[in-house]
Amino acid sequence: MDLTGTIDQAAEYADSARKSMAEREIPATPANFTVWYAYHSGQVPELARALEVLISNKVEFTLERNQEIYDKYFGFDGEGREIRETSARVQAAVTEVLEQLGEAGRDQSAYGDKLAGFSGKLAEVPNSEHIADLVRGILSETRQIVEKSEALENRLGQSSQQIGELRQHLEEVRREAMTDSLTGIANRKYFDATLRAAAADVMESGGDLCLLLIDIDHFKKFNDTYGHLIGDEVLRVVARKLTEGVKGRDTPARFGGEEFVVILPQTDLRDACTVAEQIRKSLASRKVQNKKTAKSYGTVTVSIGVAKFQLGEPLDALVQRADQALYCAKGQGRNRVVAETVLDSLIEVAE
């Protein structure tokens, strides 16, 4: 990403960045300076729109929020995306060069054939010995050029294959790094990155964003009774049901232990509760059974907390409200869905 310009412009952007941070009491760290320099330079339109929304809503720039902004636009995920895009561009460039070399090689081969025919004709003409020698020399040089071009084409072909394999390897590593090895769905790292991106989209484009926090009821007791192997299978069952119960841009992930999450972009609180209830019913209607022995391990139920993202809030606050709603669901007997709106009514009753 090119954030450079003329010396005067760079100085102006830097001064504006320092003033913006000072006005909002933002620590002048390298990461924060990068964010605000990019904002004033206008080189990252998505960042500029997100910051303008936060500023217009008078949102406080806490340490956590500053870090989220930097990670979103300049962190590891952005670097990984740039590596994949660069790899794709290099591969495309090499492929194009190969095509050009192939065409050039064919042209040179045809040129050599024509010269060979011309040499044969000249050799039949009296007193053409010197001319024939000259043409034979040209043919010799041409053959060398063709051979070198073919060798270069082969080397570039190998390079193109290596780049393709490298790109595939990068994608595999990325998937593995973002996938929970036990359940096969997204892991906590991928959840964090996706939630940041979804929140940024809401701040830039509007719309709703909801989060489901899901906990398997009595999972420890289930584990202690039937063993960890069966417990692992229960986790896989829940992961499959979550995957089946969502669509489009919805993202199910394992949050940790027996807890799962589902990110629901462009979904309001009512619809999010509907999705949560469908997931709950789908699991509650299924019994975990050993396919070989037909032994039943009973029904797996879950409790689900639902929360909606508030514009400009730290993402930890969203997760915390979903967790509070989940805690409320467990307190009401488990195997149920509770939205964050219920928390407000409980607070009012307590007061």
Short mmCIF file of C-alpha atoms in Angstrom, two decimals, residues 202 206-210 264-269 308-309:
data_model
loop_
_atom_site.label_atom_id
_atom_site.label_comp_id
_atom_site.label_asym_id
_atom_site.label_seq_id
_atom_site.Cartn_x
_atom_site.Cartn_y
_atom_site.Cartn_z
CA VAL A 202 -22.02 -2.27 9.12
CA GLY A 206 -25.31 0.28 7.38
CA GLY A 207 -27.56 -2.67 8.15
CA ASP A 208 -27.74 -5.06 11.09
CA LEU A 209 -25.33 -7.55 12.59
CA CYS A 210 -26.22 -10.14 15.21
CA LEU A 264 -25.27 -13.22 11.25
CA PRO A 265 -24.61 -10.25 8.92
CA GLN A 266 -27.58 -8.27 7.60
CA THR A 267 -29.84 -9.92 10.18
CA ASP A 268 -31.95 -8.07 12.74
CA LEU A 269 -32.53 -9.30 16.29
CA LYS A 308 -27.14 -7.18 18.20
CA PHE A 309 -24.14 -5.03 17.32
#
